[in-house]
Amino acid sequence: MTKRPLVLLDVDGVLNPARRHTLRLRRYECVLDGQVYSVLLNARHGAELAALARDTGAELAWATTWEHHANEHIAPRLGLPALPVVAVNGDPGSRAGEHFKTRHVAEYVAGRPFVWFDDSLGAHDWQYLKDHPAVGEFLLVEVDPRTGLTDGHLARARDWLGGAGAPGAGLRPLPP
């Protein structure tokens, strides 16, 4: 049985770029635990991510410090359903220079192939995932937080996932 691949999504820096409002980005105010946050979202991203998942047989999931708040504040504004959540909060720090979310992702994927869109990934994350016994094939897509998710990022993921659903596809982890 083939394991369905995952597409892991960060919010800040990926779906919510760190720049001013543009014609493609709409500003929203979100209240989380009494704190008001302003986010910029591109409504097209929802349809593009849904198409990526549908066309490649992948499952979308949140890998963000927003955790379940992403289903309340981000998903509906992008036209996405509630997604599974990788619990990443509560364990600050690094063991080998990796981002604090990386250990949680390694446990969550449980051998499933995955693509991870994040703006804070690097060589330490790639090495940690490559060496982790619960991690199979993966692709890290580092997103520039100033621009956020682009068509190029989605195309790279689509190309890589093209073989993820087929038995014996021979996917190889690629460094960022």
CSV table of C-alpha atoms in Angstrom, one decimal:
chain,number,residue,atom,x,y,z
A,1,MET,CA,0.0,0.0,0.0
A,2,THR,CA,1.4,3.4,-1.0
A,3,LYS,CA,1.5,6.0,1.7
A,4,ARG,CA,-0.3,9.2,0.7
A,5,PRO,CA,2.2,12.1,0.5
A,6,LEU,CA,1.8,15.2,2.7
A,7,VAL,CA,2.1,18.9,1.8
A,8,LEU,CA,3.0,20.8,5.0
A,9,LEU,CA,2.2,24.5,5.2
A,10,ASP,CA,3.6,27.3,7.3
A,11,VAL,CA,1.6,30.5,7.6
A,12,ASP,CA,3.8,33.4,8.4
A,13,GLY,CA,6.3,34.1,5.7
A,14,VAL,CA,4.7,31.5,3.3
A,15,LEU,CA,1.0,32.3,3.1
A,16,ASN,CA,1.4,35.6,5.0
A,17,PRO,CA,4.4,37.3,3.4
A,18,ALA,CA,6.2,40.1,5.3
A,19,ARG,CA,5.4,42.9,2.9
A,20,ARG,CA,2.8,45.6,2.3
A,21,HIS,CA,-0.6,45.1,0.8
A,22,THR,CA,-0.7,44.5,-3.0
A,23,LEU,CA,-3.5,43.8,-5.4
A,24,ARG,CA,-3.1,40.0,-4.9
A,25,LEU,CA,-2.9,40.3,-1.1
A,26,ARG,CA,-5.8,41.2,1.2
A,27,ARG,CA,-5.3,42.3,4.8
A,28,TYR,CA,-7.2,40.5,7.5
A,29,GLU,CA,-7.2,41.1,11.3
A,30,CYS,CA,-7.2,37.9,13.5
A,31,VAL,CA,-7.5,37.8,17.2
A,32,LEU,CA,-5.6,34.9,18.8
A,33,ASP,CA,-5.6,34.6,22.6
A,34,GLY,CA,-6.6,38.3,23.0
A,35,GLN,CA,-3.8,39.5,20.7
A,36,VAL,CA,-4.7,41.1,17.3
A,37,TYR,CA,-2.6,40.0,14.3
A,38,SER,CA,-2.7,41.4,10.8
A,39,VAL,CA,-2.2,39.0,8.0
A,40,LEU,CA,-1.9,39.4,4.2
A,41,LEU,CA,-3.4,36.5,2.3
A,42,ASN,CA,-3.6,35.7,-1.4
A,43,ALA,CA,-7.0,34.1,-2.0
A,44,ARG,CA,-5.6,32.2,-5.1
A,45,HIS,CA,-3.4,30.2,-2.8
A,46,GLY,CA,-6.3,28.1,-1.5
A,47,ALA,CA,-7.3,26.9,-5.0
A,48,GLU,CA,-3.7,26.4,-6.0
A,49,LEU,CA,-2.9,24.3,-2.9
A,50,ALA,CA,-6.1,22.3,-3.2
A,51,ALA,CA,-5.3,21.6,-6.9
A,52,LEU,CA,-1.8,20.5,-5.9
A,53,ALA,CA,-3.1,18.1,-3.4
A,54,ARG,CA,-5.9,16.8,-5.7
A,55,ASP,CA,-3.6,16.4,-8.7
A,56,THR,CA,-0.8,14.6,-6.8
A,57,GLY,CA,-2.9,12.6,-4.3
A,58,ALA,CA,-1.3,14.5,-1.4
A,59,GLU,CA,-2.9,15.6,1.9
A,60,LEU,CA,-2.5,19.2,3.0
A,61,ALA,CA,-1.6,19.8,6.7
A,62,TRP,CA,-0.6,22.8,8.8
A,63,ALA,CA,3.0,22.9,10.2
A,64,THR,CA,2.8,26.4,11.7
A,65,THR,CA,2.9,28.0,15.1
A,66,TRP,CA,-0.7,29.0,14.4
A,67,GLU,CA,-1.6,25.4,14.9
A,68,HIS,CA,-5.4,24.9,15.1
A,69,HIS,CA,-5.9,28.7,14.8
A,70,ALA,CA,-4.9,28.3,11.1
A,71,ASN,CA,-8.1,26.3,10.6
A,72,GLU,CA,-10.1,29.1,12.2
A,73,HIS,CA,-8.5,32.2,10.7
A,74,ILE,CA,-6.5,31.2,7.6
A,75,ALA,CA,-8.2,28.2,5.9
A,76,PRO,CA,-11.6,29.8,5.5
A,77,ARG,CA,-10.1,32.9,4.0
A,78,LEU,CA,-8.3,30.8,1.4
A,79,GLY,CA,-11.2,28.6,0.7
A,80,LEU,CA,-9.6,25.5,2.3
A,81,PRO,CA,-11.3,23.0,4.5
A,82,ALA,CA,-10.0,22.4,8.1
A,83,LEU,CA,-6.7,20.6,7.7
A,84,PRO,CA,-4.8,18.3,10.0
A,85,VAL,CA,-2.3,20.1,12.3
A,86,VAL,CA,1.3,19.2,13.2
A,87,ALA,CA,1.6,20.3,16.9
A,88,VAL,CA,4.8,22.3,16.9
A,89,ASN,CA,4.5,24.6,19.9
A,90,GLY,CA,5.7,24.0,23.4
A,91,ASP,CA,9.2,22.7,22.8
A,92,PRO,CA,11.5,25.6,22.0
A,93,GLY,CA,15.1,25.1,21.2
A,94,SER,CA,17.2,22.9,18.9
A,95,ARG,CA,19.3,19.8,19.3
A,96,ALA,CA,21.4,20.0,16.2
A,97,GLY,CA,20.8,23.5,14.8
A,98,GLU,CA,17.4,22.6,13.3
A,99,HIS,CA,14.3,24.8,13.5
A,100,PHE,CA,12.2,23.9,16.5
A,101,LYS,CA,9.3,22.7,14.3
A,102,THR,CA,11.5,20.2,12.5
A,103,ARG,CA,11.5,17.5,15.3
A,104,HIS,CA,7.7,17.7,15.4
A,105,VAL,CA,7.4,17.3,11.7
A,106,ALA,CA,9.8,14.3,11.7
A,107,GLU,CA,7.5,12.5,14.2
A,108,TYR,CA,4.3,13.5,12.4
A,109,VAL,CA,5.2,12.3,8.9
A,110,ALA,CA,5.8,8.7,10.2
A,111,GLY,CA,7.5,7.6,7.0
A,112,ARG,CA,5.2,9.3,4.5
A,113,PRO,CA,6.8,11.3,1.7
A,114,PHE,CA,6.3,15.0,2.2
A,115,VAL,CA,6.9,18.5,0.8
A,116,TRP,CA,7.3,21.2,3.4
A,117,PHE,CA,6.8,24.9,2.6
A,118,ASP,CA,8.5,27.1,5.2
A,119,ASP,CA,10.5,30.3,5.4
A,120,SER,CA,12.9,29.1,8.2
A,121,LEU,CA,14.4,25.9,6.8
A,122,GLY,CA,18.0,25.3,6.0
A,123,ALA,CA,20.8,22.7,5.9
A,124,HIS,CA,20.4,21.7,9.6
A,125,ASP,CA,16.8,20.9,9.0
A,126,TRP,CA,17.6,18.8,5.9
A,127,GLN,CA,20.3,16.9,7.7
A,128,TYR,CA,18.1,16.3,10.8
A,129,LEU,CA,15.2,15.0,8.6
A,130,LYS,CA,17.6,12.9,6.5
A,131,ASP,CA,19.0,11.2,9.6
A,132,HIS,CA,15.7,10.7,11.4
A,133,PRO,CA,14.5,7.1,11.4
A,134,ALA,CA,10.8,8.1,11.1
A,135,VAL,CA,11.4,10.2,8.0
A,136,GLY,CA,11.2,8.8,4.4
A,137,GLU,CA,11.4,10.9,1.3
A,138,PHE,CA,11.0,14.6,1.5
A,139,LEU,CA,11.4,17.9,-0.2
A,140,LEU,CA,12.0,21.2,1.7
A,141,VAL,CA,10.8,24.2,-0.2
A,142,GLU,CA,12.3,27.3,1.5
A,143,VAL,CA,10.1,30.3,0.8
A,144,ASP,CA,11.4,33.9,0.9
A,145,PRO,CA,9.3,35.5,3.7
A,146,ARG,CA,9.3,38.8,1.8
A,147,THR,CA,7.5,37.3,-1.2
A,148,GLY,CA,5.7,34.3,0.2
A,149,LEU,CA,4.5,31.3,-1.8
A,150,THR,CA,5.0,31.6,-5.5
A,151,ASP,CA,4.0,29.7,-8.6
A,152,GLY,CA,7.6,28.5,-8.8
A,153,HIS,CA,7.4,26.9,-5.3
A,154,LEU,CA,4.1,25.2,-6.3
A,155,ALA,CA,5.6,23.9,-9.6
A,156,ARG,CA,8.7,22.5,-7.7
A,157,ALA,CA,6.4,20.7,-5.3
A,158,ARG,CA,4.1,19.4,-8.1
A,159,ASP,CA,7.1,18.1,-10.1
A,160,TRP,CA,8.6,16.3,-7.0
A,161,LEU,CA,5.2,14.9,-5.9
A,162,GLY,CA,4.6,13.6,-9.4
A,163,GLY,CA,6.4,10.4,-8.5
A,164,ALA,CA,5.5,10.3,-4.7
A,165,GLY,CA,2.2,8.4,-5.1
A,166,ALA,CA,3.6,5.6,-7.3
A,167,PRO,CA,5.1,2.5,-5.7
A,168,GLY,CA,8.9,2.4,-6.2
A,169,ALA,CA,9.0,6.1,-7.3
A,170,GLY,CA,12.5,6.4,-5.9
A,171,LEU,CA,12.1,9.9,-4.5
A,172,ARG,CA,15.3,11.4,-3.1
A,173,PRO,CA,15.4,14.0,-0.4
A,174,LEU,CA,16.9,17.2,-1.8
A,175,PRO,CA,18.9,19.8,0.2
A,176,PRO,CA,17.3,23.2,0.3
